[in-house]
Short mmCIF file of N, CA and C in Angstrom, two decimals:
data_model
loop_
_atom_site.label_atom_id
_atom_site.label_comp_id
_atom_site.label_asym_id
_atom_site.label_seq_id
_atom_site.Cartn_x
_atom_site.Cartn_y
_atom_site.Cartn_z
N MET G 8 -24.82 -48.04 97.14
CA MET G 8 -25.73 -48.40 98.20
C MET G 8 -27.16 -48.35 97.68
N THR G 9 -27.96 -49.36 98.02
CA THR G 9 -29.36 -49.37 97.58
C THR G 9 -30.26 -49.00 98.74
N THR G 10 -31.41 -48.44 98.39
CA THR G 10 -32.39 -48.10 99.42
C THR G 10 -33.40 -49.23 99.53
N ASP G 11 -34.24 -49.18 100.56
CA ASP G 11 -35.28 -50.18 100.73
C ASP G 11 -36.21 -50.20 99.54
N THR G 12 -36.51 -49.02 98.96
CA THR G 12 -37.38 -48.96 97.80
C THR G 12 -36.76 -49.70 96.63
N GLU G 13 -35.47 -49.49 96.39
CA GLU G 13 -34.80 -50.20 95.29
C GLU G 13 -34.80 -51.70 95.54
N ASP G 14 -34.54 -52.12 96.79
CA ASP G 14 -34.51 -53.54 97.11
C ASP G 14 -35.86 -54.19 96.90
N ALA G 15 -36.95 -53.47 97.15
CA ALA G 15 -38.29 -54.02 97.00
C ALA G 15 -38.57 -54.40 95.55
N HIS G 16 -37.91 -53.76 94.62
CA HIS G 16 -38.14 -54.03 93.21
C HIS G 16 -37.16 -55.06 92.66
N ARG G 17 -36.14 -55.42 93.42
CA ARG G 17 -35.13 -56.40 92.98
C ARG G 17 -35.37 -57.70 93.73
N ILE G 18 -35.75 -58.71 92.99
CA ILE G 18 -36.08 -60.00 93.58
C ILE G 18 -35.35 -61.10 92.84
N GLY G 19 -35.21 -62.25 93.47
CA GLY G 19 -34.61 -63.36 92.75
C GLY G 19 -33.92 -64.35 93.64
N GLY G 20 -33.12 -65.16 93.00
CA GLY G 20 -32.40 -66.24 93.66
C GLY G 20 -32.31 -67.44 92.75
N ALA G 21 -32.40 -68.63 93.34
CA ALA G 21 -32.27 -69.88 92.60
C ALA G 21 -33.39 -70.02 91.57
N THR G 22 -33.08 -70.67 90.46
CA THR G 22 -34.04 -70.84 89.36
C THR G 22 -34.41 -72.30 89.17
N ILE G 23 -35.56 -72.50 88.54
CA ILE G 23 -35.96 -73.79 87.98
C ILE G 23 -36.40 -73.48 86.56
N THR G 24 -35.97 -74.30 85.62
CA THR G 24 -36.20 -73.99 84.21
C THR G 24 -37.12 -75.02 83.56
N PHE G 25 -38.06 -74.51 82.78
CA PHE G 25 -38.99 -75.34 82.03
C PHE G 25 -38.88 -74.99 80.55
N GLY G 26 -39.47 -75.81 79.71
CA GLY G 26 -39.43 -75.59 78.27
C GLY G 26 -40.52 -74.66 77.78
N GLU G 27 -41.01 -74.92 76.59
CA GLU G 27 -41.99 -74.06 75.95
C GLU G 27 -43.40 -74.58 76.15
N SER G 28 -44.36 -73.68 76.04
CA SER G 28 -45.79 -73.99 76.11
C SER G 28 -46.16 -74.78 77.36
N VAL G 29 -45.70 -74.32 78.51
CA VAL G 29 -46.07 -74.94 79.77
C VAL G 29 -47.53 -74.57 80.05
N ASN G 30 -48.37 -75.59 80.08
CA ASN G 30 -49.81 -75.45 80.18
C ASN G 30 -50.24 -75.26 81.64
N THR G 31 -51.33 -74.53 81.84
CA THR G 31 -51.83 -74.34 83.20
C THR G 31 -52.26 -75.66 83.84
N ASP G 32 -52.62 -76.66 83.05
CA ASP G 32 -52.95 -77.98 83.60
C ASP G 32 -51.73 -78.65 84.21
N VAL G 33 -50.54 -78.31 83.72
CA VAL G 33 -49.30 -78.83 84.29
C VAL G 33 -48.93 -78.01 85.52
N ILE G 34 -49.12 -76.70 85.45
CA ILE G 34 -48.79 -75.83 86.58
C ILE G 34 -49.65 -76.20 87.79
N ILE G 35 -50.96 -76.30 87.60
CA ILE G 35 -51.87 -76.72 88.68
C ILE G 35 -53.01 -77.51 88.05
N PRO G 36 -53.03 -78.82 88.26
CA PRO G 36 -54.09 -79.65 87.68
C PRO G 36 -55.49 -79.20 88.12
N GLY G 37 -56.44 -79.33 87.19
CA GLY G 37 -57.80 -78.86 87.40
C GLY G 37 -58.50 -79.41 88.63
N ARG G 38 -58.16 -80.62 89.04
CA ARG G 38 -58.86 -81.22 90.19
C ARG G 38 -58.59 -80.49 91.50
N TYR G 39 -57.59 -79.60 91.52
CA TYR G 39 -57.28 -78.87 92.75
C TYR G 39 -57.84 -77.45 92.76
N LEU G 40 -58.62 -77.11 91.76
CA LEU G 40 -59.12 -75.74 91.65
C LEU G 40 -60.24 -75.42 92.63
N VAL G 41 -60.60 -76.36 93.49
CA VAL G 41 -61.60 -76.09 94.52
C VAL G 41 -61.03 -75.19 95.61
N SER G 42 -59.72 -75.05 95.66
CA SER G 42 -59.06 -74.21 96.67
C SER G 42 -58.56 -72.91 96.03
N ILE G 43 -58.51 -71.87 96.85
CA ILE G 43 -57.86 -70.63 96.42
C ILE G 43 -56.69 -70.29 97.34
N ASP G 44 -56.41 -71.17 98.31
CA ASP G 44 -55.32 -70.95 99.25
C ASP G 44 -53.97 -71.22 98.58
N PRO G 45 -53.11 -70.21 98.45
CA PRO G 45 -51.83 -70.40 97.77
C PRO G 45 -50.97 -71.53 98.34
N ALA G 46 -50.93 -71.67 99.67
CA ALA G 46 -50.11 -72.72 100.29
C ALA G 46 -50.66 -74.11 99.96
N GLU G 47 -51.96 -74.25 99.99
CA GLU G 47 -52.57 -75.54 99.65
C GLU G 47 -52.36 -75.87 98.17
N LEU G 48 -52.53 -74.88 97.31
CA LEU G 48 -52.32 -75.09 95.88
C LEU G 48 -50.86 -75.44 95.59
N ALA G 49 -49.93 -74.83 96.33
CA ALA G 49 -48.50 -75.07 96.10
C ALA G 49 -48.14 -76.54 96.28
N GLU G 50 -48.86 -77.23 97.15
CA GLU G 50 -48.60 -78.66 97.36
C GLU G 50 -48.80 -79.48 96.09
N HIS G 51 -49.57 -78.93 95.15
CA HIS G 51 -49.89 -79.66 93.92
C HIS G 51 -49.30 -79.02 92.67
N ALA G 52 -48.53 -77.93 92.84
CA ALA G 52 -47.92 -77.25 91.70
C ALA G 52 -46.98 -78.20 90.96
N PHE G 53 -47.13 -78.29 89.68
CA PHE G 53 -46.32 -79.13 88.80
C PHE G 53 -46.38 -80.61 89.20
N GLU G 54 -47.44 -81.02 89.84
CA GLU G 54 -47.60 -82.41 90.27
C GLU G 54 -47.46 -83.41 89.13
N PRO G 55 -47.97 -83.12 87.92
CA PRO G 55 -47.81 -84.10 86.84
C PRO G 55 -46.36 -84.40 86.47
N LEU G 56 -45.43 -83.52 86.88
CA LEU G 56 -44.01 -83.73 86.54
C LEU G 56 -43.24 -84.49 87.60
N GLY G 57 -43.91 -84.81 88.72
CA GLY G 57 -43.29 -85.66 89.73
C GLY G 57 -42.75 -84.91 90.92
N PRO G 58 -42.47 -85.68 92.00
CA PRO G 58 -42.04 -85.06 93.26
C PRO G 58 -40.68 -84.37 93.20
N GLU G 59 -39.78 -84.83 92.35
CA GLU G 59 -38.47 -84.17 92.26
C GLU G 59 -38.61 -82.75 91.71
N VAL G 60 -39.46 -82.58 90.70
CA VAL G 60 -39.70 -81.24 90.15
C VAL G 60 -40.37 -80.37 91.21
N GLN G 61 -41.31 -80.93 91.94
CA GLN G 61 -41.98 -80.17 93.00
C GLN G 61 -40.99 -79.73 94.09
N ARG G 62 -40.09 -80.60 94.46
CA ARG G 62 -39.07 -80.26 95.46
C ARG G 62 -38.19 -79.13 94.96
N ARG G 63 -37.75 -79.22 93.70
CA ARG G 63 -36.91 -78.18 93.11
C ARG G 63 -37.66 -76.86 93.00
N LEU G 64 -38.95 -76.93 92.69
CA LEU G 64 -39.76 -75.72 92.60
C LEU G 64 -39.77 -74.99 93.95
N ARG G 65 -40.00 -75.71 95.03
CA ARG G 65 -40.06 -75.08 96.35
C ARG G 65 -38.71 -74.51 96.79
N ALA G 66 -37.63 -74.97 96.20
CA ALA G 66 -36.30 -74.45 96.52
C ALA G 66 -35.90 -73.29 95.61
N SER G 67 -36.77 -72.93 94.67
CA SER G 67 -36.47 -71.90 93.68
C SER G 67 -37.25 -70.63 93.96
N ARG G 68 -36.69 -69.51 93.54
CA ARG G 68 -37.38 -68.22 93.66
C ARG G 68 -37.82 -67.68 92.31
N ILE G 69 -37.21 -68.20 91.23
CA ILE G 69 -37.54 -67.73 89.89
C ILE G 69 -37.84 -68.94 89.01
N VAL G 70 -38.98 -68.92 88.34
CA VAL G 70 -39.30 -69.91 87.31
C VAL G 70 -38.87 -69.30 85.98
N VAL G 71 -38.11 -70.07 85.21
CA VAL G 71 -37.63 -69.63 83.90
C VAL G 71 -38.25 -70.56 82.86
N ALA G 72 -38.73 -70.00 81.77
CA ALA G 72 -39.41 -70.83 80.78
C ALA G 72 -39.27 -70.25 79.38
N GLY G 73 -39.57 -71.09 78.41
CA GLY G 73 -39.54 -70.68 77.00
C GLY G 73 -40.78 -69.88 76.63
N ARG G 74 -41.18 -70.05 75.39
CA ARG G 74 -42.32 -69.29 74.87
C ARG G 74 -43.65 -69.84 75.38
N ASN G 75 -44.63 -68.96 75.46
CA ASN G 75 -46.03 -69.30 75.71
C ASN G 75 -46.26 -69.92 77.09
N PHE G 76 -45.55 -69.44 78.11
CA PHE G 76 -45.74 -69.97 79.46
C PHE G 76 -47.14 -69.62 79.94
N GLY G 77 -47.82 -70.60 80.54
CA GLY G 77 -49.16 -70.38 81.09
C GLY G 77 -50.28 -70.49 80.09
N CYS G 78 -50.02 -71.15 78.95
CA CYS G 78 -51.08 -71.35 77.97
C CYS G 78 -52.13 -72.30 78.55
N GLY G 79 -53.27 -72.37 77.95
CA GLY G 79 -54.33 -73.25 78.43
C GLY G 79 -55.45 -72.43 79.03
N SER G 80 -56.02 -72.94 80.11
CA SER G 80 -57.18 -72.28 80.71
C SER G 80 -56.77 -71.01 81.46
N ALA G 81 -57.76 -70.21 81.79
CA ALA G 81 -57.52 -68.89 82.39
C ALA G 81 -57.50 -68.93 83.91
N ARG G 82 -57.16 -70.06 84.51
CA ARG G 82 -57.21 -70.19 85.97
C ARG G 82 -56.16 -69.34 86.66
N GLU G 83 -56.60 -68.48 87.57
CA GLU G 83 -55.65 -67.63 88.31
C GLU G 83 -54.84 -68.45 89.30
N GLN G 84 -55.30 -69.65 89.65
CA GLN G 84 -54.56 -70.50 90.58
C GLN G 84 -53.21 -70.90 90.02
N ALA G 85 -53.02 -70.82 88.70
CA ALA G 85 -51.71 -71.13 88.12
C ALA G 85 -50.66 -70.13 88.60
N ALA G 86 -51.06 -68.91 88.86
CA ALA G 86 -50.13 -67.92 89.42
C ALA G 86 -50.06 -68.02 90.94
N THR G 87 -51.21 -68.19 91.59
CA THR G 87 -51.19 -68.20 93.05
C THR G 87 -50.49 -69.44 93.62
N CYS G 88 -50.53 -70.57 92.91
CA CYS G 88 -49.81 -71.74 93.42
C CYS G 88 -48.31 -71.50 93.41
N LEU G 89 -47.82 -70.74 92.43
CA LEU G 89 -46.39 -70.42 92.39
C LEU G 89 -46.01 -69.51 93.56
N LEU G 90 -46.85 -68.54 93.86
CA LEU G 90 -46.60 -67.69 95.03
C LEU G 90 -46.58 -68.53 96.31
N GLY G 91 -47.51 -69.46 96.42
CA GLY G 91 -47.56 -70.33 97.59
C GLY G 91 -46.32 -71.19 97.74
N ALA G 92 -45.68 -71.51 96.61
CA ALA G 92 -44.45 -72.32 96.63
C ALA G 92 -43.21 -71.47 96.90
N GLY G 93 -43.37 -70.16 97.04
CA GLY G 93 -42.23 -69.29 97.32
C GLY G 93 -41.60 -68.66 96.10
N VAL G 94 -42.20 -68.86 94.94
CA VAL G 94 -41.69 -68.26 93.70
C VAL G 94 -42.00 -66.76 93.73
N GLN G 95 -41.00 -65.95 93.37
CA GLN G 95 -41.17 -64.50 93.37
C GLN G 95 -41.44 -63.95 91.97
N ALA G 96 -40.98 -64.68 90.95
CA ALA G 96 -41.14 -64.18 89.58
C ALA G 96 -41.07 -65.33 88.59
N VAL G 97 -41.67 -65.09 87.43
CA VAL G 97 -41.52 -65.97 86.28
C VAL G 97 -40.89 -65.13 85.18
N VAL G 98 -39.78 -65.62 84.64
CA VAL G 98 -39.12 -64.96 83.51
C VAL G 98 -39.24 -65.93 82.35
N ALA G 99 -39.88 -65.49 81.27
CA ALA G 99 -40.12 -66.37 80.13
C ALA G 99 -39.82 -65.64 78.82
N ALA G 100 -39.66 -66.43 77.77
CA ALA G 100 -39.49 -65.84 76.44
C ALA G 100 -40.77 -65.14 76.03
N SER G 101 -41.92 -65.72 76.40
CA SER G 101 -43.22 -65.07 76.21
C SER G 101 -44.25 -65.77 77.09
N PHE G 102 -45.38 -65.10 77.28
CA PHE G 102 -46.45 -65.60 78.14
C PHE G 102 -47.75 -65.68 77.37
N SER G 103 -48.61 -66.57 77.84
CA SER G 103 -50.02 -66.45 77.49
C SER G 103 -50.47 -65.13 78.10
N ARG G 104 -51.21 -64.33 77.37
CA ARG G 104 -51.62 -63.01 77.88
C ARG G 104 -52.45 -63.13 79.15
N VAL G 105 -53.32 -64.15 79.22
CA VAL G 105 -54.16 -64.31 80.41
C VAL G 105 -53.28 -64.65 81.62
N PHE G 106 -52.31 -65.55 81.44
CA PHE G 106 -51.43 -65.88 82.57
C PHE G 106 -50.68 -64.64 83.02
N PHE G 107 -50.15 -63.86 82.08
CA PHE G 107 -49.40 -62.65 82.44
C PHE G 107 -50.24 -61.75 83.32
N ARG G 108 -51.47 -61.50 82.90
CA ARG G 108 -52.32 -60.58 83.67
C ARG G 108 -52.72 -61.19 85.01
N ASN G 109 -53.00 -62.51 85.02
CA ASN G 109 -53.30 -63.17 86.29
C ASN G 109 -52.12 -63.08 87.25
N ALA G 110 -50.91 -63.22 86.72
CA ALA G 110 -49.72 -63.12 87.56
C ALA G 110 -49.64 -61.75 88.22
N ILE G 111 -49.74 -60.70 87.44
CA ILE G 111 -49.68 -59.34 87.98
C ILE G 111 -50.79 -59.13 89.00
N ASN G 112 -52.00 -59.56 88.65
CA ASN G 112 -53.15 -59.35 89.53
C ASN G 112 -53.02 -60.08 90.86
N THR G 113 -52.26 -61.17 90.89
CA THR G 113 -52.06 -61.89 92.15
C THR G 113 -50.78 -61.47 92.86
N GLY G 114 -50.00 -60.58 92.26
CA GLY G 114 -48.77 -60.09 92.87
C GLY G 114 -47.52 -60.85 92.48
N LEU G 115 -47.61 -61.70 91.46
CA LEU G 115 -46.45 -62.45 90.96
C LEU G 115 -45.82 -61.69 89.81
N VAL G 116 -44.54 -61.38 89.91
CA VAL G 116 -43.83 -60.67 88.85
C VAL G 116 -43.68 -61.60 87.65
N ALA G 117 -44.04 -61.11 86.47
CA ALA G 117 -43.92 -61.86 85.23
C ALA G 117 -43.17 -60.99 84.22
N VAL G 118 -42.04 -61.50 83.72
CA VAL G 118 -41.17 -60.70 82.86
C VAL G 118 -40.89 -61.45 81.57
N GLU G 119 -41.11 -60.79 80.45
CA GLU G 119 -40.72 -61.35 79.16
C GLU G 119 -39.31 -60.86 78.83
N CYS G 120 -38.37 -61.80 78.80
CA CYS G 120 -36.98 -61.45 78.50
C CYS G 120 -36.31 -62.66 77.84
N PRO G 121 -36.58 -62.87 76.55
CA PRO G 121 -36.05 -64.06 75.87
C PRO G 121 -34.53 -64.17 75.91
N ASP G 122 -33.82 -63.04 75.91
CA ASP G 122 -32.36 -63.09 75.95
C ASP G 122 -31.84 -63.65 77.27
N ALA G 123 -32.48 -63.29 78.38
CA ALA G 123 -32.07 -63.82 79.69
C ALA G 123 -32.36 -65.32 79.77
N VAL G 124 -33.51 -65.74 79.23
CA VAL G 124 -33.85 -67.17 79.20
C VAL G 124 -32.81 -67.93 78.39
N ALA G 125 -32.44 -67.39 77.23
CA ALA G 125 -31.45 -68.04 76.37
C ALA G 125 -30.08 -68.12 77.05
N ALA G 126 -29.69 -67.06 77.75
CA ALA G 126 -28.39 -67.05 78.43
C ALA G 126 -28.35 -68.10 79.54
N LEU G 127 -29.41 -68.19 80.33
CA LEU G 127 -29.44 -69.17 81.41
C LEU G 127 -29.46 -70.59 80.84
N THR G 128 -30.22 -70.79 79.78
CA THR G 128 -30.28 -72.10 79.12
C THR G 128 -28.91 -72.50 78.59
N ALA G 129 -28.21 -71.55 77.97
CA ALA G 129 -26.87 -71.82 77.44
C ALA G 129 -25.87 -72.13 78.55
N ALA G 130 -26.13 -71.60 79.76
CA ALA G 130 -25.24 -71.83 80.90
C ALA G 130 -25.62 -73.09 81.67
N GLY G 131 -26.50 -73.92 81.10
CA GLY G 131 -26.87 -75.18 81.74
C GLY G 131 -28.28 -75.21 82.29
N GLY G 132 -29.00 -74.08 82.24
CA GLY G 132 -30.40 -74.06 82.62
C GLY G 132 -30.69 -73.86 84.09
N GLU G 133 -29.69 -73.92 84.95
CA GLU G 133 -29.92 -73.72 86.39
C GLU G 133 -28.93 -72.67 86.87
N GLY G 134 -29.25 -72.05 87.97
CA GLY G 134 -28.38 -71.03 88.54
C GLY G 134 -29.22 -70.01 89.27
N GLU G 135 -28.76 -68.78 89.27
CA GLU G 135 -29.49 -67.70 89.92
C GLU G 135 -29.91 -66.67 88.88
N MET G 136 -30.98 -65.97 89.20
CA MET G 136 -31.47 -64.89 88.35
C MET G 136 -32.03 -63.82 89.26
N TRP G 137 -31.77 -62.57 88.91
CA TRP G 137 -32.25 -61.43 89.68
C TRP G 137 -33.02 -60.50 88.75
N VAL G 138 -34.20 -60.09 89.17
CA VAL G 138 -35.09 -59.25 88.37
C VAL G 138 -35.31 -57.94 89.11
N ASP G 139 -35.12 -56.83 88.41
CA ASP G 139 -35.50 -55.52 88.94
C ASP G 139 -36.61 -55.01 88.03
N TYR G 140 -37.85 -55.15 88.49
CA TYR G 140 -38.97 -54.78 87.61
C TYR G 140 -39.20 -53.28 87.54
N ASP G 141 -38.52 -52.52 88.39
CA ASP G 141 -38.62 -51.06 88.30
C ASP G 141 -37.70 -50.54 87.19
N SER G 142 -36.46 -51.02 87.19
CA SER G 142 -35.51 -50.52 86.19
C SER G 142 -35.57 -51.31 84.89
N GLY G 143 -36.21 -52.49 84.92
CA GLY G 143 -36.33 -53.29 83.69
C GLY G 143 -35.07 -54.07 83.37
N THR G 144 -34.49 -54.73 84.40
CA THR G 144 -33.29 -55.53 84.15
C THR G 144 -33.44 -56.94 84.73
N VAL G 145 -32.77 -57.88 84.06
CA VAL G 145 -32.65 -59.25 84.54
C VAL G 145 -31.16 -59.58 84.53
N GLU G 146 -30.65 -60.05 85.66
CA GLU G 146 -29.25 -60.46 85.76
C GLU G 146 -29.19 -61.98 85.89
N THR G 147 -28.40 -62.62 85.03
CA THR G 147 -28.19 -64.06 85.11
C THR G 147 -26.98 -64.43 84.28
N ALA G 148 -26.37 -65.54 84.62
CA ALA G 148 -25.22 -66.07 83.87
C ALA G 148 -24.15 -65.00 83.64
N GLY G 149 -23.93 -64.12 84.62
CA GLY G 149 -22.91 -63.09 84.53
C GLY G 149 -23.23 -61.95 83.59
N GLN G 150 -24.47 -61.83 83.17
CA GLN G 150 -24.86 -60.78 82.22
C GLN G 150 -26.11 -60.06 82.73
N THR G 151 -26.32 -58.86 82.21
CA THR G 151 -27.52 -58.08 82.51
C THR G 151 -28.29 -57.85 81.22
N PHE G 152 -29.58 -58.11 81.28
CA PHE G 152 -30.46 -57.97 80.12
C PHE G 152 -31.55 -56.96 80.45
N ARG G 153 -31.97 -56.23 79.43
CA ARG G 153 -33.01 -55.22 79.61
C ARG G 153 -34.34 -55.73 79.08
N PHE G 154 -35.40 -55.29 79.73
CA PHE G 154 -36.75 -55.49 79.21
C PHE G 154 -37.52 -54.21 79.49
N ALA G 155 -38.63 -54.04 78.80
CA ALA G 155 -39.42 -52.82 78.99
C ALA G 155 -39.94 -52.78 80.42
N PRO G 156 -39.57 -51.76 81.21
CA PRO G 156 -40.05 -51.69 82.59
C PRO G 156 -41.58 -51.62 82.62
N TYR G 157 -42.14 -52.08 83.70
CA TYR G 157 -43.59 -52.02 83.85
C TYR G 157 -44.07 -50.58 83.86
N PRO G 158 -45.26 -50.32 83.32
CA PRO G 158 -45.86 -49.00 83.51
C PRO G 158 -46.17 -48.79 85.00
N GLN G 159 -46.32 -47.55 85.40
CA GLN G 159 -46.51 -47.23 86.82
C GLN G 159 -47.72 -47.95 87.41
N GLY G 160 -48.80 -48.10 86.66
CA GLY G 160 -49.99 -48.78 87.18
C GLY G 160 -49.70 -50.22 87.59
N LEU G 161 -48.91 -50.95 86.79
CA LEU G 161 -48.55 -52.33 87.15
C LEU G 161 -47.59 -52.35 88.33
N LYS G 162 -46.67 -51.39 88.38
CA LYS G 162 -45.76 -51.30 89.53
C LYS G 162 -46.55 -51.08 90.82
N ASP G 163 -47.57 -50.24 90.75
CA ASP G 163 -48.39 -49.97 91.93
C ASP G 163 -49.14 -51.22 92.38
N ILE G 164 -49.68 -51.99 91.42
CA ILE G 164 -50.38 -53.23 91.76
C ILE G 164 -49.42 -54.20 92.44
N LEU G 165 -48.22 -54.37 91.89
CA LEU G 165 -47.24 -55.28 92.49
C LEU G 165 -46.80 -54.79 93.87
N ALA G 166 -46.57 -53.49 94.01
CA ALA G 166 -46.14 -52.94 95.30
C ALA G 166 -47.19 -53.17 96.38
N ASP G 167 -48.46 -53.18 95.99
CA ASP G 167 -49.54 -53.39 96.95
C ASP G 167 -49.84 -54.88 97.17
N GLY G 168 -49.17 -55.78 96.44
CA GLY G 168 -49.37 -57.21 96.65
C GLY G 168 -50.41 -57.85 95.76
N GLY G 169 -50.84 -57.16 94.71
CA GLY G 169 -51.82 -57.71 93.79
C GLY G 169 -52.96 -56.73 93.57
N LEU G 170 -53.86 -57.09 92.66
CA LEU G 170 -54.94 -56.18 92.28
C LEU G 170 -55.94 -55.94 93.41
N ILE G 171 -56.38 -56.99 94.10
CA ILE G 171 -57.37 -56.80 95.16
C ILE G 171 -56.81 -55.92 96.28
N PRO G 172 -55.60 -56.21 96.82
CA PRO G 172 -55.07 -55.30 97.85
C PRO G 172 -54.88 -53.88 97.31
N HIS G 173 -54.49 -53.76 96.03
CA HIS G 173 -54.30 -52.44 95.42
C HIS G 173 -55.62 -51.67 95.38
N LEU G 174 -56.69 -52.34 94.94
CA LEU G 174 -57.99 -51.67 94.88
C LEU G 174 -58.49 -51.31 96.27
N MET G 175 -58.24 -52.18 97.24
CA MET G 175 -58.65 -51.87 98.62
C MET G 175 -57.90 -50.65 99.15
N ARG G 176 -56.61 -50.56 98.86
CA ARG G 176 -55.83 -49.39 99.31
C ARG G 176 -56.29 -48.12 98.60
N GLU G 177 -56.58 -48.24 97.29
CA GLU G 177 -57.08 -47.08 96.56
C GLU G 177 -58.42 -46.62 97.12
N PHE G 178 -59.29 -47.58 97.43
CA PHE G 178 -60.58 -47.24 98.02
C PHE G 178 -60.40 -46.55 99.36
N GLU G 179 -59.51 -47.09 100.20
CA GLU G 179 -59.24 -46.47 101.50
C GLU G 179 -58.70 -45.06 101.34
N ARG G 180 -57.77 -44.87 100.40
CA ARG G 180 -57.20 -43.53 100.18
C ARG G 180 -58.27 -42.56 99.71
N THR G 181 -59.14 -43.03 98.82
CA THR G 181 -60.21 -42.18 98.31
C THR G 181 -61.21 -41.86 99.40
N ALA G 182 -61.57 -42.88 100.18
CA ALA G 182 -62.55 -42.69 101.25
C ALA G 182 -62.02 -41.77 102.34
N GLN G 183 -60.74 -41.85 102.64
CA GLN G 183 -60.15 -41.02 103.68
C GLN G 183 -59.92 -39.59 103.21
N GLY G 184 -59.71 -39.40 101.93
CA GLY G 184 -59.41 -38.07 101.40
C GLY G 184 -60.45 -37.03 101.75
N PRO G 185 -61.70 -37.16 101.25
CA PRO G 185 -62.72 -36.15 101.55
C PRO G 185 -63.08 -36.11 103.04
N ALA G 186 -63.13 -37.26 103.70
CA ALA G 186 -63.48 -37.29 105.13
C ALA G 186 -62.41 -36.58 105.95
N ALA G 187 -61.17 -36.83 105.61
CA ALA G 187 -60.07 -36.17 106.34
C ALA G 187 -60.12 -34.66 106.12
N SER G 188 -60.43 -34.24 104.88
CA SER G 188 -60.52 -32.81 104.60
C SER G 188 -61.67 -32.17 105.35
N ALA G 189 -62.83 -32.83 105.39
CA ALA G 189 -64.00 -32.30 106.11
C ALA G 189 -63.69 -32.20 107.60
N SER G 190 -63.02 -33.21 108.13
CA SER G 190 -62.66 -33.20 109.55
C SER G 190 -61.71 -32.05 109.86
N ASP G 191 -60.74 -31.83 108.98
CA ASP G 191 -59.79 -30.73 109.17
C ASP G 191 -60.50 -29.39 109.11
N ASP G 192 -61.48 -29.25 108.16
CA ASP G 192 -62.22 -27.99 108.03
C ASP G 192 -63.05 -27.71 109.28
N SER G 193 -63.69 -28.76 109.83
CA SER G 193 -64.53 -28.54 111.03
C SER G 193 -63.67 -28.16 112.23
N LYS G 194 -62.48 -28.74 112.32
CA LYS G 194 -61.59 -28.38 113.42
C LYS G 194 -61.14 -26.94 113.28
N ALA G 195 -60.86 -26.52 112.05
CA ALA G 195 -60.41 -25.14 111.84
C ALA G 195 -61.53 -24.17 112.18
N GLY G 196 -62.80 -24.53 111.84
CA GLY G 196 -63.93 -23.65 112.13
C GLY G 196 -64.22 -23.54 113.62
N ALA G 197 -63.83 -24.55 114.39
CA ALA G 197 -64.12 -24.53 115.83
C ALA G 197 -63.16 -23.65 116.58
N ARG G 198 -62.09 -23.22 115.98
CA ARG G 198 -61.09 -22.40 116.68
C ARG G 198 -61.52 -21.03 116.87
#
């Protein structure tokens, strides 16, 4: 039996598979960077590859790719457009470092697991994939693959929905800490 906490770290479903060196210009063309709205950006995700790819993307929960996914410019919209399309994670053989960090910062799970990518590709490239970023596992094609689990700091960012919500929650916790203690002390002194 799994708990809600365990379920929160296990995400996945249908996949869409891409090759190597998928550029951010393909993920979200530069002419749409005037928006930061994930839903609006999602309408143009992978537009250069045609409407069939876009339809399949919106029906998928996991993007699977080869090496160097997210190469090109450092636009964070490349990650947010995937979130807007309903994608929960990208599993790739490797990532552009900037894309990887942008993904985490926007709340998109990004996992380097070349063995899982190879297994899904060998099984025809389509199917389902499940990622548990807490335990460091990817399940696909009837197999389970391990990857280095995220450090606690990255898990916290993902659990909070991205870097900005995480920083806001940290600020709130910090701001409430001393104020709550002072309020408790004044109440105790009034007794």
